[in-house]
mmCIF file of C-alpha atoms in Angstrom:
data_model
loop_
_atom_site.group_PDB
_atom_site.id
_atom_site.type_symbol
_atom_site.label_atom_id
_atom_site.label_comp_id
_atom_site.label_asym_id
_atom_site.label_seq_id
_atom_site.Cartn_x
_atom_site.Cartn_y
_atom_site.Cartn_z
ATOM 1 C CA PHE A 1035 0.239 -0.071 0.210
ATOM 2 C CA ASP A 1036 1.335 3.619 -1.033
ATOM 3 C CA ARG A 1037 -0.368 5.246 1.940
ATOM 4 C CA GLY A 1038 -0.897 9.139 1.373
ATOM 5 C CA LEU A 1039 1.400 10.414 -0.554
ATOM 6 C CA GLU A 1040 -0.966 11.784 -2.475
ATOM 7 C CA HIS A 1041 -2.432 13.345 0.155
ATOM 8 C CA SER A 1042 0.515 14.504 2.267
ATOM 9 C CA GLY A 1043 2.062 17.453 -0.067
ATOM 10 C CA ALA A 1044 4.943 15.148 -0.997
ATOM 11 C CA SER A 1045 5.519 14.780 -5.011
ATOM 12 C CA ARG A 1046 5.748 11.322 -6.434
ATOM 13 C CA ARG A 1047 9.570 10.911 -6.946
ATOM 14 C CA SER A 1048 11.921 8.398 -6.218
ATOM 15 C CA ALA A 1049 12.628 7.764 -2.650
ATOM 16 C CA PRO A 1050 16.355 5.859 -2.026
ATOM 17 C CA CYS A 1051 15.208 2.918 0.132
ATOM 18 C CA ARG A 1052 17.586 -0.202 1.743
ATOM 19 C CA SER A 1053 17.127 -3.528 0.249
ATOM 20 C CA HIS A 1054 16.937 -6.262 3.548
ATOM 21 C CA ASN A 1055 20.353 -7.174 2.685
ATOM 22 C CA SER A 1056 22.303 -4.397 1.336
ATOM 23 C CA ASN A 1057 23.468 -0.754 2.301
ATOM 24 C CA THR A 1058 22.965 0.212 -1.245
ATOM 25 C CA PRO A 1059 20.172 2.755 -1.910
ATOM 26 C CA THR A 1060 17.639 1.181 -4.922
ATOM 27 C CA PRO A 1061 15.721 4.126 -6.033
ATOM 28 C CA ARG A 1062 12.224 2.873 -5.820
ATOM 29 C CA VAL A 1063 9.398 5.095 -7.210
ATOM 30 C CA PHE A 1064 5.356 4.407 -6.531
ATOM 31 C CA SER A 1065 3.023 5.565 -10.047
ATOM 32 C CA LEU A 1066 0.074 3.929 -11.505
ATOM 33 C CA GLY A 1067 1.944 1.081 -14.656
ATOM 34 C CA VAL A 1068 3.646 -1.755 -14.433
ATOM 35 C CA PRO A 1069 3.487 -3.646 -11.777
ATOM 36 C CA VAL A 1070 1.336 -0.789 -9.973
ATOM 37 C CA ASP A 1071 -2.347 -1.274 -11.245
ATOM 38 C CA GLN A 1072 -3.490 1.255 -8.359
ATOM 39 C CA VAL A 1073 -2.346 4.036 -5.625
ATOM 40 C CA VAL A 1074 -4.770 4.351 -2.663
ATOM 41 C CA ASN A 1075 -4.186 5.589 0.319
ATOM 42 C CA GLY A 1076 -4.340 2.881 2.952
ATOM 43 C CA HIS A 1077 -7.312 4.445 4.893
ATOM 44 C CA ASP A 1078 -9.588 4.474 2.065
ATOM 45 C CA LEU A 1079 -9.466 0.820 1.750
ATOM 46 C CA ALA A 1080 -12.433 -0.506 2.358
ATOM 47 C CA ALA A 1081 -14.137 2.665 0.961
ATOM 48 C CA THR A 1082 -11.936 1.753 -2.849
ATOM 49 C CA PHE A 1083 -12.290 -2.484 -2.356
ATOM 50 C CA GLY A 1084 -15.373 -3.177 -0.154
ATOM 51 C CA ASP A 1085 -15.306 -5.189 3.038
ATOM 52 C CA ASN A 1086 -14.373 -8.485 2.692
ATOM 53 C CA SER A 1087 -12.654 -8.853 -0.580
ATOM 54 C CA PHE A 1088 -9.186 -10.195 -0.490
ATOM 55 C CA ASP A 1089 -8.249 -13.603 0.774
ATOM 56 C CA LEU A 1090 -4.338 -12.041 1.308
ATOM 57 C CA VAL A 1091 -3.498 -8.713 2.569
ATOM 58 C CA MET A 1092 -0.092 -7.811 2.587
ATOM 59 C CA CYS A 1093 1.549 -4.776 4.140
ATOM 60 C CA PHE A 1094 5.480 -4.718 4.219
ATOM 61 C CA ASP A 1095 7.897 -1.532 5.426
ATOM 62 C CA THR A 1096 5.005 0.967 4.753
ATOM 63 C CA LEU A 1097 3.107 1.390 8.478
ATOM 64 C CA GLU A 1098 6.401 3.250 9.591
ATOM 65 C CA HIS A 1099 5.434 5.959 7.258
ATOM 66 C CA ASP A 1100 1.904 6.334 8.552
ATOM 67 C CA ASP A 1101 1.331 9.094 10.761
ATOM 68 C CA LYS A 1102 -2.065 7.010 12.127
ATOM 69 C CA PHE A 1103 -1.238 3.261 10.992
ATOM 70 C CA TRP A 1104 -3.779 2.146 13.434
ATOM 71 C CA ILE A 1105 -6.259 3.205 10.942
ATOM 72 C CA THR A 1106 -4.575 1.466 8.244
ATOM 73 C CA VAL A 1107 -4.049 -1.844 10.020
ATOM 74 C CA GLN A 1108 -8.610 -1.180 10.424
ATOM 75 C CA GLU A 1109 -8.829 -0.931 7.151
ATOM 76 C CA MET A 1110 -6.635 -3.907 6.195
ATOM 77 C CA LYS A 1111 -8.512 -6.054 8.861
ATOM 78 C CA ARG A 1112 -12.172 -4.909 6.235
ATOM 79 C CA ILE A 1113 -11.290 -6.028 3.094
ATOM 80 C CA LEU A 1114 -9.618 -9.222 4.539
ATOM 81 C CA LYS A 1115 -12.401 -12.091 3.772
ATOM 82 C CA PRO A 1116 -12.995 -13.941 6.802
ATOM 83 C CA GLY A 1117 -10.705 -17.014 7.032
ATOM 84 C CA GLY A 1118 -8.187 -14.872 5.191
ATOM 85 C CA TYR A 1119 -4.269 -13.997 6.531
ATOM 86 C CA LEU A 1120 -2.813 -10.903 6.842
ATOM 87 C CA PHE A 1121 1.054 -10.687 6.709
ATOM 88 C CA ILE A 1122 2.791 -7.408 7.680
ATOM 89 C CA GLY A 1123 6.420 -6.495 8.186
ATOM 90 C CA VAL A 1124 7.255 -3.768 9.946
ATOM 91 C CA PRO A 1125 10.845 -1.669 11.577
ATOM 92 C CA SER A 1126 11.343 -2.479 15.279
ATOM 93 C CA ARG A 1127 13.889 -0.470 17.380
ATOM 94 C CA ASN A 1128 17.149 -1.257 15.726
ATOM 95 C CA CYS A 1129 16.150 -0.247 12.043
ATOM 96 C CA PRO A 1130 17.290 3.595 11.317
ATOM 97 C CA LEU A 1131 14.827 6.374 10.248
ATOM 98 C CA HIS A 1132 14.265 6.630 6.611
ATOM 99 C CA GLY A 1133 11.697 9.276 6.127
ATOM 100 C CA HIS A 1134 9.816 9.351 2.263
ATOM 101 C CA PRO A 1135 8.881 11.596 2.998
ATOM 102 C CA ASP A 1136 8.105 11.071 7.237
ATOM 103 C CA ASP A 1137 8.969 7.815 9.534
ATOM 104 C CA TYR A 1138 6.619 7.867 12.576
ATOM 105 C CA TRP A 1139 7.070 4.507 14.080
ATOM 106 C CA ARG A 1140 8.707 1.566 15.096
ATOM 107 C CA PHE A 1141 7.145 -1.256 15.990
ATOM 108 C CA MET A 1142 7.734 -3.916 18.977
ATOM 109 C CA GLU A 1143 6.776 -7.464 19.110
ATOM 110 C CA SER A 1144 3.851 -7.335 21.624
ATOM 111 C CA GLY A 1145 2.869 -4.491 19.947
ATOM 112 C CA VAL A 1146 2.662 -6.312 16.761
ATOM 113 C CA LYS A 1147 0.683 -9.109 18.477
ATOM 114 C CA LYS A 1148 -1.987 -7.157 20.578
ATOM 115 C CA VAL A 1149 -2.465 -4.246 18.271
ATOM 116 C CA ILE A 1150 -2.134 -5.297 14.702
ATOM 117 C CA PHE A 1151 -3.116 -9.061 14.596
ATOM 118 C CA ASN A 1152 -5.790 -8.567 17.757
ATOM 119 C CA GLY A 1153 -8.316 -10.722 17.496
ATOM 120 C CA PHE A 1154 -6.858 -13.177 15.159
ATOM 121 C CA GLU A 1155 -5.932 -16.570 15.145
ATOM 122 C CA ASP A 1156 -2.967 -18.536 13.950
ATOM 123 C CA VAL A 1157 -1.230 -15.447 14.260
ATOM 124 C CA TYR A 1158 2.817 -16.239 13.976
ATOM 125 C CA ILE A 1159 5.156 -13.339 14.808
ATOM 126 C CA ASP A 1160 9.244 -13.445 13.506
ATOM 127 C CA VAL A 1161 11.230 -11.161 15.097
ATOM 128 C CA GLN A 1162 14.709 -10.493 13.264
ATOM 129 C CA TRP A 1163 17.748 -10.024 14.306
ATOM 130 C CA ASP A 1164 20.147 -9.120 11.080
ATOM 131 C CA ASN A 1165 23.504 -8.781 13.157
ATOM 132 C CA PRO A 1166 23.381 -11.024 16.374
ATOM 133 C CA ALA A 1167 25.625 -7.930 17.762
ATOM 134 C CA HIS A 1168 22.742 -5.839 17.460
ATOM 135 C CA ALA A 1169 21.389 -4.833 20.829
ATOM 136 C CA ALA A 1170 17.871 -4.474 19.727
ATOM 137 C CA GLU A 1171 15.451 -5.973 17.089
ATOM 138 C CA ASP A 1172 15.872 -5.057 13.456
ATOM 139 C CA GLU A 1173 12.533 -6.433 12.041
ATOM 140 C CA ILE A 1174 9.363 -8.456 13.124
ATOM 141 C CA TYR A 1175 7.389 -10.112 10.564
ATOM 142 C CA GLY A 1176 4.290 -11.459 11.051
ATOM 143 C CA TRP A 1177 0.969 -12.984 9.679
ATOM 144 C CA GLY A 1178 -2.597 -13.893 10.897
ATOM 145 C CA ARG A 1179 -5.558 -15.458 9.881
ATOM 146 C CA LYS A 1180 -9.357 -13.377 10.379
ATOM 147 C CA PRO A 1181 -11.424 -15.509 12.094
ATOM 148 C CA LEU A 1182 -14.553 -16.759 10.059
#
């Protein structure tokens, strides 16, 4: 989900981002065209797609850029069909700031479980430490199933 550039006043421009296994910035452009079919504000998912529309919703490296991420989380849950899966990836304490245009949040394991996957079943959380010498976790990945 490309949350909110059209509402933030920021231009759609290449934004450097770092791949999980590299310190080399890679330009990334979010705009319509291959492979992007539609750009939607995460706060408007249900209005755009309707409730219970998807078997799978995936959101990686996005929620930290959302000033009200909990609205996007609720919208993702709304568009997910009963029995469908939500997959997420969020930065944790050791992930550096990377504002494109802004960077608001870092997530902890208990917050991912109790806030993002609240009410879900079969929840799995994987806390990533990219370097064992790091004093804190780098990223958190997880998935869970919306109850039938």
